[in-house]
Every structure is written in C-alpha cells, then in structure tokens.
Amino acid sequence: MSIPDVQIYPHATGAAAETVAKHQEPQELVFWAGWFCPFVQRTWIALEERGIPYQYKEVNPYKKEKHFLDINPKGLVPAVEYKGKALYESLILVEFLEEAYPTHKPSLLPSDPYERAVTRIWLDHIGKNYLPAFHRLLQAQEPEQQAKAREELYEAQRKLVQHVKGPYFSGETFGIVDAAVAPWASRDWIIAEHRGYKRSGAGEAWERYAKALAERPSVLKTNSDNEHLIPIYGRYLRDEAQSEAAKAIREGRAIP
C-alpha cells in the first residue's frame, strides 16, 4: 500500500481527542504533548492510569510556541511544566509523577525495592533492545535488513515476556514496564502491514501480553485514529523521517 507524504495532522483525533477535551482547564501540571508520539503516550498513559489532574497542550512540531521553548529549549515532547518548572524524557516523567503525586493511586512502580530494581532492568532492556529493533525494522529498506531486524525484535519480545507474570508485567497490576511498551504494541499494525511482522512470531505469550496492553483503557483513550498516523509512519517506512529516534537508528546510535 502506498503511503502519502503529508503534513502531520495538527491535533489528536478519535478517543484521544475526547481525552484532550477533558483536560483543557488550567492545572499546576501542564502536559506538553504531540498526539502522534509514542514516547508522549507513555507519560500520557501514566497520567490517565493515576488520575492526576493535568492540562493538555499540543505542541506543533513545525512551529513550537515561544513559551514552550522558553521553559524547554530542547523543544522535546513529552514535557511537563510543574509549578513553572520544566521536565522532559518520558520514563523520567513517569517516575517524577510517582514522587510528585504519591497519594494518587495506583502506583506504577512496585513498593518493594528489589522489585523496583527488576523493573528498571527491564526498562533498560526495552530502551536498548526492544525499541531499537522495532525502529530498525520500521526503517529497513532491503528485505535482508528487514528479516534481520524482525528477528531481533522477536528476540527482544521473547526475552521480555519470559518475565511477564500476566496479564501485565507484574501480574494483575498495570505498571511502568507496561506503560513503556504499550504505545509500540498498539502500533505494531504498521510493521504487520509493511514489514511482515506477526505477534505470533514472538510466541503465544507475547501475543497475549501485546493484546492485553493494546486493549488497556488508558491506552485506548490516548490513541488517535490510525489514518492520521499513516502519513507519519510513511516517512519512517521510506527511511526519510527526521525525528531524533529516526536519525539515531540511521546513524547506528542509541535512541535518545
């Protein structure tokens, strides 16, 4: 299927648009976001899971407003403005929310120090193995490159799911590892349609886990309509995307 190259749609659609509409009132926490970004969705999922009050503000990637750049000169999303101070990086933000809003339950981090450490080990695996393999597959142009990246992705998924207690990483409770993976699980249709990927390629346990993540209410309510993601991912499929993640994959670097 041919994918057109058009401008990024300016705002969230579908269920995500309904969620955005509920978070327009001023709050002490301002969530600066790009509806299309899976890294943004990680933090957004955490906000929704924990019921933290926030004001949603969409960042135009082509024309970032002055106030956003004043508080966050890197111009990266996701970012939060908390009592006038800016923070960014998706998983750092999830952990920050745990500390800044301790009374908002459930926590996405285990209370036991050992289990927290195990969680961070697997977050590291996701960042160093799962996501690079996903993006290499997305951007690979030659069939041989695609086959190699596809197997690397399956292997990263198999390793992770060996430690998933089910239905979520820690068992019945949805946590930070699940939030870290969910945006890519809910978008794997793009590599299924264009890169020969199948969830079953990583085994039945991965199929069950990915399905549980993709159907989580916090994931569904932060998803925009797929039709508006297609032009964005077309740039990755042609290996023309200029995001920091795309450039890192192209240059053989870690995703920043």
Coordinates of N, CA and C in Angstrom, one line a residue:
M1 N 0.8 -1.2 0.0 CA 0.0 0.0 0.0 C 0.9 1.2 0.0
S2 N 0.6 2.1 -0.9 CA 1.4 3.4 -0.9 C 0.9 4.3 0.2
I3 N 1.9 5.0 0.8 CA 1.6 5.9 1.9 C 2.0 7.3 1.5
P4 N 1.1 8.3 1.5 CA 1.3 9.6 1.1 C 2.2 10.4 2.1
D5 N 2.9 11.4 1.6 CA 3.7 12.2 2.5 C 3.0 13.6 2.6
V6 N 2.4 13.8 3.8 CA 1.6 15.0 4.1 C 2.0 15.5 5.4
Q7 N 1.6 16.7 5.7 CA 1.9 17.3 7.0 C 1.3 16.5 8.1
I8 N 1.9 16.6 9.3 CA 1.3 15.9 10.5 C 0.0 16.6 10.8
Y9 N -1.0 15.7 11.1 CA -2.3 16.2 11.5 C -2.1 17.1 12.7
P10 N -2.8 18.2 12.8 CA -2.5 19.2 13.9 C -3.0 18.8 15.3
H11 N -3.8 17.9 15.4 CA -4.3 17.6 16.8 C -4.8 16.2 16.9
A12 N -5.0 15.7 18.1 CA -5.5 14.4 18.4 C -6.9 14.1 17.8
T13 N -7.2 12.9 17.4 CA -8.4 12.5 16.9 C -9.0 11.3 17.7
G14 N -10.2 10.9 17.4 CA -10.8 9.7 18.0 C -10.9 9.8 19.5
A15 N -10.6 8.7 20.1 CA -10.7 8.6 21.6 C -9.7 9.6 22.2
A16 N -8.5 9.8 21.6 CA -7.5 10.7 22.2 C -8.1 12.2 22.2
A17 N -8.8 12.5 21.2 CA -9.4 13.9 21.2 C -10.4 14.1 22.3
E18 N -11.2 13.1 22.6 CA -12.1 13.1 23.7 C -11.4 13.3 25.0
T19 N -10.2 12.6 25.2 CA -9.4 12.8 26.4 C -8.8 14.2 26.5
V20 N -8.3 14.7 25.4 CA -7.8 16.0 25.4 C -8.8 17.0 25.8
A21 N -10.0 16.9 25.3 CA -11.1 17.9 25.6 C -11.4 17.9 27.1
K22 N -11.1 16.8 27.8 CA -11.4 16.8 29.3 C -10.3 17.4 30.1
H23 N -9.2 17.8 29.4 CA -8.0 18.3 30.1 C -7.5 19.6 29.6
Q24 N -8.5 20.6 29.5 CA -8.1 21.9 29.0 C -8.1 23.0 30.1
E25 N -8.6 22.7 31.2 CA -8.6 23.6 32.3 C -7.2 23.8 32.9
P26 N -6.8 25.0 33.3 CA -5.5 25.2 33.9 C -5.3 24.3 35.1
Q27 N -4.1 23.8 35.2 CA -3.7 22.9 36.4 C -2.2 23.3 36.7
E28 N -1.8 22.8 37.9 CA -0.4 23.1 38.3 C 0.5 22.2 37.4
L29 N 0.0 21.2 36.8 CA 0.8 20.4 35.9 C 0.3 20.6 34.4
V30 N 1.2 21.1 33.6 CA 0.9 21.3 32.2 C 1.6 20.2 31.4
F31 N 0.9 19.4 30.6 CA 1.4 18.3 29.8 C 1.6 18.8 28.4
W32 N 2.8 19.0 28.0 CA 3.1 19.4 26.6 C 3.3 18.2 25.8
A33 N 2.6 18.0 24.8 CA 2.5 16.7 24.1 C 2.4 16.9 22.6
G34 N 2.7 15.8 21.9 CA 2.4 15.6 20.5 C 1.6 14.3 20.4
W35 N 0.4 14.4 19.9 CA -0.6 13.3 19.9 C 0.0 12.0 19.3
F36 N 0.9 12.2 18.3 CA 1.3 11.2 17.4 C 2.5 10.4 18.0
C37 N 3.1 10.9 19.1 CA 4.4 10.4 19.5 C 4.2 9.3 20.6
P38 N 4.8 8.1 20.3 CA 4.7 7.0 21.3 C 5.4 7.3 22.6
F39 N 6.4 8.1 22.6 CA 7.1 8.5 23.9 C 6.2 9.4 24.7
V40 N 5.5 10.3 24.0 CA 4.4 11.1 24.7 C 3.4 10.2 25.3
Q41 N 2.9 9.2 24.6 CA 1.9 8.3 25.0 C 2.2 7.6 26.3
R42 N 3.5 7.2 26.5 CA 3.9 6.6 27.7 C 3.5 7.4 28.9
T43 N 3.9 8.7 28.9 CA 3.6 9.6 30.0 C 2.1 9.9 30.1
W44 N 1.5 10.0 29.0 CA 0.0 10.2 29.0 C -0.7 9.1 29.6
I45 N -0.3 7.8 29.3 CA -0.9 6.7 29.9 C -0.8 6.7 31.4
A46 N 0.4 7.1 31.9 CA 0.6 7.2 33.4 C -0.3 8.2 34.0
L47 N -0.5 9.4 33.4 CA -1.4 10.4 33.9 C -2.8 9.9 34.0
E48 N -3.2 9.2 33.0 CA -4.6 8.6 32.9 C -4.8 7.5 33.9
E49 N -3.8 6.6 34.0 CA -3.8 5.5 35.0 C -4.0 6.0 36.4
R50 N -3.3 7.1 36.7 CA -3.2 7.5 38.1 C -4.2 8.7 38.4
G51 N -4.9 9.1 37.4 CA -5.9 10.1 37.7 C -5.3 11.5 38.1
I52 N -4.2 11.8 37.7 CA -3.5 13.1 38.1 C -4.1 14.2 37.2
P53 N -4.5 15.3 37.9 CA -5.0 16.5 37.1 C -3.9 17.1 36.3
Y54 N -4.2 17.3 35.0 CA -3.2 18.0 34.1 C -4.0 18.8 33.0
Q55 N -3.2 19.7 32.5 CA -3.7 20.5 31.4 C -3.0 20.0 30.1
Y56 N -3.7 19.6 29.1 CA -3.0 19.1 27.9 C -2.8 20.3 26.9
K57 N -1.5 20.4 26.4 CA -1.2 21.4 25.4 C -0.5 20.7 24.3
E58 N -1.0 20.8 23.1 CA -0.4 20.2 21.9 C 0.7 21.1 21.4
V59 N 1.8 20.5 21.1 CA 3.0 21.2 20.5 C 3.0 21.0 19.0
N60 N 3.0 22.0 18.3 CA 3.2 22.0 16.8 C 4.6 21.7 16.5
P61 N 5.0 20.5 15.9 CA 6.4 20.2 15.7 C 7.1 21.1 14.7
Y62 N 6.3 21.8 13.9 CA 6.9 22.7 12.9 C 6.9 24.2 13.4
K63 N 6.2 24.5 14.4 CA 6.1 25.9 14.9 C 5.9 25.9 16.4
K64 N 6.9 25.6 17.1 CA 6.8 25.5 18.6 C 6.7 26.8 19.2
E65 N 5.7 27.0 20.1 CA 5.4 28.3 20.6 C 6.5 28.8 21.6
K66 N 6.7 30.1 21.7 CA 7.8 30.7 22.4 C 7.8 30.2 23.9
H67 N 6.7 30.2 24.5 CA 6.7 29.8 25.9 C 7.2 28.4 26.1
F68 N 6.8 27.5 25.2 CA 7.3 26.1 25.4 C 8.8 26.1 25.2
L69 N 9.4 26.8 24.3 CA 10.8 26.8 24.1 C 11.6 27.5 25.2
D70 N 10.9 28.5 25.8 CA 11.5 29.2 26.9 C 11.7 28.3 28.1
I71 N 10.7 27.4 28.4 CA 10.8 26.5 29.5 C 11.6 25.2 29.2
N72 N 11.6 24.9 27.9 CA 12.3 23.7 27.4 C 13.0 23.9 26.1
P73 N 14.2 24.5 26.2 CA 14.9 24.9 25.0 C 15.2 23.7 24.0
K74 N 15.2 22.5 24.5 CA 15.4 21.3 23.6 C 14.2 21.1 22.7
G75 N 13.1 21.7 23.1 CA 11.9 21.5 22.3 C 11.4 20.1 22.2
L76 N 11.7 19.3 23.2 CA 11.3 17.9 23.1 C 9.9 17.6 23.8
V77 N 9.2 16.7 23.2 CA 8.0 16.2 23.9 C 8.2 14.7 24.1
P78 N 7.6 14.2 25.2 CA 6.8 14.8 26.2 C 7.6 15.7 27.1
A79 N 6.9 16.7 27.6 CA 7.5 17.6 28.7 C 6.3 18.0 29.6
V80 N 6.7 18.3 30.8 CA 5.7 18.8 31.8 C 6.2 20.1 32.3
E81 N 5.3 21.0 32.6 CA 5.6 22.2 33.3 C 4.9 22.1 34.7
Y82 N 5.7 22.0 35.7 CA 5.2 21.7 37.0 C 5.6 22.9 37.9
K83 N 4.6 23.7 38.3 CA 4.8 24.9 39.1 C 5.8 25.8 38.5
G84 N 5.7 25.9 37.1 CA 6.6 26.8 36.4 C 7.9 26.3 36.0
K85 N 8.2 25.0 36.3 CA 9.5 24.4 36.0 C 9.3 23.3 35.0
A86 N 10.2 23.1 34.1 CA 10.0 22.1 33.0 C 10.9 20.9 33.3
L87 N 10.3 19.7 32.9 CA 11.0 18.4 32.9 C 10.6 17.7 31.6
Y88 N 11.5 16.8 31.2 CA 11.2 16.0 30.0 C 11.8 14.6 30.1
E89 N 11.7 13.8 29.1 CA 12.0 12.4 29.0 C 10.9 11.5 29.6
S90 N 10.4 10.7 28.7 CA 9.1 10.0 29.1 C 9.1 9.2 30.3
L91 N 10.1 8.3 30.5 CA 10.1 7.5 31.7 C 10.6 8.3 33.0
I92 N 11.4 9.3 32.8 CA 11.8 10.1 33.9 C 10.5 10.8 34.4
L93 N 9.7 11.3 33.5 CA 8.4 11.9 33.8 C 7.5 11.0 34.6
V94 N 7.4 9.7 34.2 CA 6.6 8.7 34.9 C 7.0 8.6 36.3
E95 N 8.3 8.5 36.5 CA 8.9 8.4 37.9 C 8.7 9.7 38.7
F96 N 8.8 10.8 38.0 CA 8.6 12.1 38.7 C 7.1 12.1 39.2
L97 N 6.2 11.7 38.4 CA 4.8 11.7 38.8 C 4.5 10.9 40.0
E98 N 5.3 9.8 40.1 CA 5.2 8.9 41.3 C 5.5 9.7 42.6
E99 N 6.6 10.5 42.5 CA 7.0 11.2 43.6 C 6.3 12.5 43.9
A100 N 5.9 13.2 42.8 CA 5.2 14.4 43.0 C 3.7 14.2 43.4
Y101 N 3.1 13.1 43.1 CA 1.7 12.8 43.4 C 1.6 11.4 44.1
P102 N 2.2 11.3 45.2 CA 2.2 10.0 45.9 C 0.8 9.5 46.4
T103 N -0.1 10.4 46.5 CA -1.4 10.0 47.0 C -2.4 9.5 45.9
H104 N -1.9 9.7 44.7 CA -2.7 9.3 43.5 C -2.4 7.8 43.2
K105 N -3.3 7.0 43.5 CA -3.1 5.5 43.3 C -3.9 5.1 42.1
P106 N -3.5 4.0 41.5 CA -2.4 3.1 41.9 C -1.0 3.6 41.5
S107 N 0.0 3.2 42.2 CA 1.4 3.5 41.8 C 1.7 2.6 40.6
L108 N 2.6 3.1 39.7 CA 3.0 2.3 38.6 C 4.4 1.6 38.9
L109 N 4.9 1.9 40.0 CA 6.2 1.3 40.5 C 5.9 0.3 41.7
P110 N 6.6 -0.8 41.7 CA 6.4 -1.7 42.9 C 6.9 -1.0 44.1
S111 N 6.3 -1.4 45.3 CA 6.7 -0.8 46.5 C 8.0 -1.4 47.1
D112 N 8.2 -2.7 46.7 CA 9.4 -3.4 47.2 C 10.7 -3.0 46.4
P113 N 11.8 -2.6 47.1 CA 13.0 -2.1 46.4 C 13.6 -3.1 45.4
Y114 N 13.5 -4.4 45.8 CA 14.1 -5.4 44.8 C 13.2 -5.4 43.5
E115 N 11.9 -5.4 43.7 CA 11.1 -5.4 42.5 C 11.2 -4.2 41.7
R116 N 11.4 -3.0 42.4 CA 11.7 -1.8 41.6 C 12.9 -1.9 40.8
A117 N 14.0 -2.5 41.4 CA 15.2 -2.7 40.6 C 15.0 -3.6 39.4
V118 N 14.3 -4.7 39.6 CA 14.0 -5.6 38.5 C 13.2 -4.9 37.4
T119 N 12.3 -4.1 37.8 CA 11.5 -3.2 36.8 C 12.5 -2.4 36.0
R120 N 13.4 -1.8 36.7 CA 14.4 -0.9 35.9 C 15.3 -1.7 35.0
I121 N 15.6 -2.9 35.4 CA 16.4 -3.7 34.5 C 15.7 -3.9 33.2
W122 N 14.4 -4.2 33.3 CA 13.6 -4.5 32.1 C 13.2 -3.2 31.3
L123 N 13.2 -2.1 32.0 CA 13.0 -0.8 31.3 C 14.3 -0.6 30.4
D124 N 15.4 -0.9 31.0 CA 16.7 -0.8 30.3 C 16.7 -1.7 29.0
H125 N 16.2 -2.9 29.2 CA 16.1 -3.8 28.0 C 15.2 -3.2 27.0
I126 N 14.1 -2.7 27.4 CA 13.2 -2.1 26.4 C 13.9 -1.0 25.6
G127 N 14.6 -0.1 26.3 CA 15.3 1.0 25.7 C 16.4 0.6 24.8
K128 N 17.2 -0.4 25.2 CA 18.4 -0.8 24.5 C 18.2 -1.9 23.4
N129 N 17.1 -2.6 23.5 CA 16.9 -3.8 22.6 C 15.5 -3.7 21.9
Y130 N 14.4 -3.6 22.6 CA 13.1 -3.7 22.0 C 12.9 -2.5 21.1
L131 N 13.0 -1.3 21.6 CA 12.7 -0.1 20.7 C 13.7 0.0 19.5
P132 N 15.0 -0.2 19.7 CA 15.9 -0.1 18.5 C 15.5 -1.1 17.5
A133 N 15.2 -2.3 17.9 CA 14.8 -3.3 16.9 C 13.5 -3.0 16.2
F134 N 12.5 -2.4 16.9 CA 11.3 -2.0 16.3 C 11.5 -0.9 15.3
H135 N 12.4 0.0 15.6 CA 12.6 1.2 14.7 C 13.5 0.7 13.5
R136 N 14.5 -0.2 13.8 CA 15.3 -0.7 12.7 C 14.4 -1.4 11.7
L137 N 13.4 -2.2 12.1 CA 12.5 -2.9 11.2 C 11.7 -1.9 10.5
L138 N 11.2 -0.9 11.2 CA 10.4 0.1 10.5 C 11.1 0.8 9.4
Q139 N 12.4 1.1 9.6 CA 13.2 1.9 8.7 C 14.0 1.1 7.6
A140 N 14.1 -0.2 7.9 CA 14.9 -1.0 7.0 C 14.3 -1.1 5.6
Q141 N 15.2 -0.9 4.6 CA 14.7 -0.9 3.2 C 14.9 -2.2 2.4
E142 N 15.9 -2.9 2.7 CA 16.2 -4.1 2.0 C 15.6 -5.3 2.7
P143 N 15.1 -6.3 1.9 CA 14.5 -7.5 2.5 C 15.4 -8.2 3.6
E144 N 16.7 -8.3 3.3 CA 17.6 -8.9 4.2 C 17.7 -8.1 5.5
Q145 N 17.7 -6.8 5.4 CA 17.8 -5.9 6.6 C 16.5 -6.1 7.4
Q146 N 15.4 -6.2 6.7 CA 14.1 -6.3 7.4 C 14.0 -7.6 8.1
A147 N 14.4 -8.7 7.5 CA 14.4 -10.0 8.1 C 15.3 -10.1 9.4
K148 N 16.4 -9.4 9.3 CA 17.3 -9.4 10.5 C 16.7 -8.6 11.6
A149 N 16.2 -7.4 11.3 CA 15.6 -6.6 12.3 C 14.3 -7.2 12.9
R150 N 13.6 -7.9 12.1 CA 12.3 -8.6 12.5 C 12.7 -9.7 13.6
E151 N 13.7 -10.4 13.3 CA 14.1 -11.5 14.2 C 14.7 -10.9 15.5
E152 N 15.4 -9.7 15.4 CA 15.9 -9.0 16.6 C 14.7 -8.6 17.5
L153 N 13.7 -8.1 16.8 CA 12.5 -7.6 17.6 C 11.8 -8.8 18.3
Y154 N 11.7 -9.9 17.5 CA 11.1 -11.1 18.1 C 11.9 -11.5 19.4
E155 N 13.2 -11.5 19.2 CA 14.1 -12.0 20.3 C 13.9 -11.1 21.5
A156 N 13.9 -9.8 21.3 CA 13.7 -8.8 22.4 C 12.4 -9.0 23.1
Q157 N 11.3 -9.3 22.3 CA 10.0 -9.5 22.9 C 10.0 -10.8 23.6
R158 N 10.6 -11.9 23.1 CA 10.6 -13.2 23.8 C 11.3 -13.0 25.2
K159 N 12.4 -12.3 25.2 CA 13.2 -12.1 26.5 C 12.3 -11.4 27.5
L160 N 11.6 -10.4 27.0 CA 10.8 -9.6 28.0 C 9.7 -10.4 28.5
V161 N 9.0 -11.1 27.6 CA 7.7 -11.8 28.0 C 8.0 -13.0 29.0
Q162 N 9.2 -13.5 29.0 CA 9.6 -14.5 29.9 C 9.5 -14.0 31.4
H163 N 9.5 -12.7 31.6 CA 9.4 -12.2 32.9 C 8.1 -11.5 33.2
V164 N 7.1 -11.6 32.3 CA 5.8 -11.1 32.4 C 5.0 -12.1 33.2
K165 N 4.4 -11.7 34.4 CA 3.7 -12.6 35.2 C 2.3 -12.8 34.7
G166 N 1.7 -11.8 34.0 CA 0.5 -11.9 33.3 C -0.7 -11.5 34.2
P167 N -1.7 -10.8 33.6 CA -1.7 -10.3 32.2 C -0.7 -9.2 31.9
Y168 N -0.2 -8.5 33.0 CA 0.8 -7.4 32.9 C 2.1 -7.9 33.4
F169 N 3.1 -7.0 33.3 CA 4.4 -7.4 33.7 C 4.5 -7.9 35.1
S170 N 3.9 -7.2 36.1 CA 3.9 -7.6 37.5 C 2.8 -8.4 37.9
G171 N 1.9 -8.8 37.0 CA 0.7 -9.6 37.4 C -0.5 -8.9 37.0
E172 N -1.4 -8.8 38.0 CA -2.7 -8.2 37.7 C -2.6 -6.7 37.6
T173 N -1.5 -6.1 38.2 CA -1.4 -4.7 38.3 C -0.6 -4.1 37.1
F174 N -1.2 -3.1 36.4 CA -0.6 -2.4 35.3 C 0.5 -1.5 35.9
G175 N 1.7 -1.6 35.3 CA 2.8 -0.8 35.8 C 3.7 -0.1 34.8
I176 N 4.8 0.4 35.2 CA 5.6 1.3 34.4 C 6.2 0.5 33.2
V177 N 6.5 -0.8 33.3 CA 7.0 -1.5 32.2 C 6.0 -1.7 31.1
D178 N 4.7 -1.9 31.6 CA 3.6 -2.0 30.6 C 3.4 -0.6 29.9
A179 N 3.5 0.5 30.6 CA 3.3 1.8 30.0 C 4.5 2.1 29.0
A180 N 5.7 1.5 29.3 CA 6.8 1.8 28.5 C 6.7 1.0 27.1
V181 N 6.0 -0.1 27.1 CA 5.9 -0.9 25.9 C 4.6 -0.7 25.1
A182 N 3.5 -0.3 25.9 CA 2.2 -0.3 25.3 C 2.0 0.6 24.0
P183 N 2.7 1.8 23.9 CA 2.5 2.5 22.6 C 3.0 1.8 21.4
W184 N 4.0 1.0 21.5 CA 4.5 0.3 20.4 C 3.7 -1.0 20.1
A185 N 3.2 -1.6 21.2 CA 2.3 -2.8 21.0 C 1.0 -2.3 20.3
S186 N 0.5 -1.1 20.6 CA -0.7 -0.7 19.9 C -0.5 -0.2 18.5
R187 N 0.8 0.0 18.2 CA 1.1 0.5 16.8 C 1.8 -0.6 15.9
D188 N 1.8 -1.8 16.4 CA 2.6 -2.8 15.6 C 1.8 -3.2 14.4
W189 N 0.6 -2.7 14.2 CA -0.1 -2.9 12.9 C 0.7 -2.3 11.7
I190 N 1.5 -1.3 12.0 CA 2.2 -0.7 10.8 C 3.3 -1.6 10.3
I191 N 4.0 -2.3 11.3 CA 5.0 -3.2 10.8 C 4.4 -4.6 10.4
A192 N 3.2 -4.8 10.9 CA 2.5 -6.0 10.4 C 2.1 -5.8 8.9
E193 N 1.6 -4.6 8.6 CA 1.2 -4.4 7.2 C 2.3 -4.2 6.2
H194 N 3.4 -3.7 6.7 CA 4.5 -3.3 5.8 C 5.8 -4.0 5.9
R195 N 6.0 -4.7 7.0 CA 7.3 -5.4 7.3 C 7.2 -6.8 7.6
G196 N 6.1 -7.5 7.4 CA 6.0 -8.9 7.6 C 6.0 -9.4 9.0
Y197 N 5.7 -8.4 9.9 CA 5.7 -8.8 11.4 C 4.4 -9.4 11.8
K198 N 4.5 -10.4 12.7 CA 3.4 -11.0 13.3 C 3.6 -11.2 14.8
R199 N 2.7 -10.8 15.6 CA 2.9 -11.0 17.0 C 3.2 -12.5 17.4
S200 N 2.6 -13.4 16.6 CA 2.8 -14.8 16.9 C 4.3 -15.2 16.6
G201 N 5.0 -14.4 15.9 CA 6.4 -14.7 15.6 C 7.3 -14.7 16.9
A202 N 6.8 -14.0 17.9 CA 7.5 -13.9 19.2 C 6.9 -14.9 20.2
G203 N 5.8 -15.6 19.7 CA 5.3 -16.7 20.6 C 3.9 -16.3 21.2
E204 N 3.2 -17.3 21.7 CA 1.8 -17.1 22.2 C 1.8 -16.2 23.4
A205 N 2.9 -16.3 24.3 CA 2.9 -15.4 25.5 C 3.0 -14.0 25.1
W206 N 3.8 -13.7 24.0 CA 3.8 -12.3 23.6 C 2.5 -11.8 23.0
E207 N 1.9 -12.7 22.2 CA 0.6 -12.4 21.7 C -0.4 -11.9 22.8
R208 N -0.5 -12.7 23.8 CA -1.4 -12.4 24.9 C -1.0 -11.1 25.6
Y209 N 0.3 -10.9 25.8 CA 0.7 -9.7 26.5 C 0.4 -8.4 25.7
A210 N 0.8 -8.5 24.4 CA 0.6 -7.4 23.5 C -0.9 -7.0 23.4
K211 N -1.7 -8.1 23.3 CA -3.2 -7.8 23.3 C -3.7 -7.2 24.5
A212 N -3.2 -7.6 25.7 CA -3.6 -7.0 27.0 C -3.2 -5.5 27.0
L213 N -2.0 -5.2 26.5 CA -1.6 -3.8 26.5 C -2.4 -3.0 25.6
A214 N -2.6 -3.5 24.4 CA -3.3 -2.7 23.4 C -4.7 -2.4 23.7
E215 N -5.3 -3.3 24.6 CA -6.7 -3.1 25.0 C -6.9 -2.5 26.3
R216 N -5.8 -2.0 27.0 CA -5.9 -1.4 28.2 C -6.6 0.0 28.0
P217 N -7.6 0.3 28.9 CA -8.4 1.5 28.7 C -7.5 2.8 28.6
S218 N -6.5 2.9 29.4 CA -5.6 4.1 29.3 C -4.9 4.2 28.0
V219 N -4.6 3.1 27.4 CA -4.0 3.1 26.0 C -5.0 3.5 25.0
L220 N -6.2 2.9 25.0 CA -7.3 3.2 24.1 C -7.7 4.6 24.1
K221 N -7.8 5.2 25.3 CA -8.2 6.6 25.4 C -7.1 7.6 25.0
T222 N -5.9 7.2 24.8 CA -4.8 8.1 24.3 C -4.4 7.7 22.9
N223 N -5.2 6.9 22.2 CA -4.9 6.6 20.8 C -5.7 7.5 19.9
S224 N -5.0 8.0 18.9 CA -5.7 8.7 17.8 C -6.0 7.7 16.7
D225 N -6.8 8.2 15.8 CA -7.2 7.3 14.6 C -6.0 6.9 13.8
N226 N -5.9 5.7 13.4 CA -4.8 5.2 12.7 C -4.5 5.9 11.3
E227 N -5.6 6.4 10.7 CA -5.5 7.0 9.4 C -4.6 8.3 9.5
H228 N -4.5 8.9 10.6 CA -3.7 10.1 10.7 C -2.2 9.7 11.1
L229 N -2.0 8.5 11.5 CA -0.6 8.0 11.8 C 0.0 7.5 10.5
I230 N -0.7 7.1 9.5 CA -0.2 6.5 8.3 C 0.8 7.5 7.6
P231 N 0.5 8.7 7.4 CA 1.5 9.6 6.7 C 2.8 9.8 7.5
I232 N 2.6 9.8 8.9 CA 3.8 9.9 9.7 C 4.7 8.7 9.5
Y233 N 4.1 7.5 9.6 CA 4.9 6.3 9.5 C 5.4 6.1 8.1
G234 N 4.8 6.7 7.1 CA 5.3 6.6 5.8 C 6.7 7.1 5.7
R235 N 7.0 8.2 6.4 CA 8.3 8.7 6.4 C 9.4 7.8 6.9
Y236 N 9.0 7.0 8.0 CA 9.8 6.0 8.6 C 10.0 4.8 7.6
L237 N 8.9 4.4 7.0 CA 9.0 3.3 6.1 C 9.9 3.6 4.9
R238 N 9.9 4.8 4.5 CA 10.8 5.2 3.4 C 12.2 5.6 3.9
D239 N 12.4 5.6 5.2 CA 13.6 6.0 5.9 C 14.0 7.4 5.6
E240 N 12.9 8.3 5.6 CA 13.1 9.7 5.4 C 12.8 10.6 6.6
A241 N 12.3 9.9 7.7 CA 11.9 10.7 8.9 C 13.1 11.4 9.5
Q242 N 12.9 12.5 10.1 CA 14.0 13.3 10.7 C 13.8 13.5 12.2
S243 N 13.0 12.6 12.8 CA 13.0 12.7 14.3 C 14.3 12.2 14.8
E244 N 14.5 12.5 16.1 CA 15.8 12.2 16.8 C 15.9 10.6 16.8
A245 N 14.8 9.9 17.0 CA 14.8 8.5 17.0 C 15.2 7.9 15.6
A246 N 14.7 8.5 14.6 CA 15.0 8.0 13.2 C 16.4 8.3 12.9
K247 N 16.9 9.5 13.2 CA 18.3 9.8 12.9 C 19.3 8.9 13.7
A248 N 18.9 8.6 14.9 CA 19.8 7.7 15.8 C 19.9 6.3 15.1
I249 N 18.7 5.8 14.7 CA 18.7 4.4 14.1 C 19.6 4.5 12.8
R250 N 19.4 5.5 12.0 CA 20.1 5.6 10.7 C 21.6 5.7 11.0
E251 N 22.0 6.3 12.1 CA 23.5 6.5 12.4 C 24.0 5.4 13.3
G252 N 23.2 4.4 13.6 CA 23.7 3.4 14.5 C 23.9 3.7 15.9
R253 N 23.2 4.8 16.4 CA 23.3 5.3 17.8 C 22.1 4.8 18.6
A254 N 22.2 4.9 19.9 CA 21.1 4.6 20.8 C 20.0 5.6 20.6
I255 N 18.7 5.2 20.7 CA 17.7 6.2 20.6 C 17.7 7.1 21.8
P256 N 17.8 8.4 21.6 CA 18.0 9.4 22.7 C 16.7 9.5 23.6

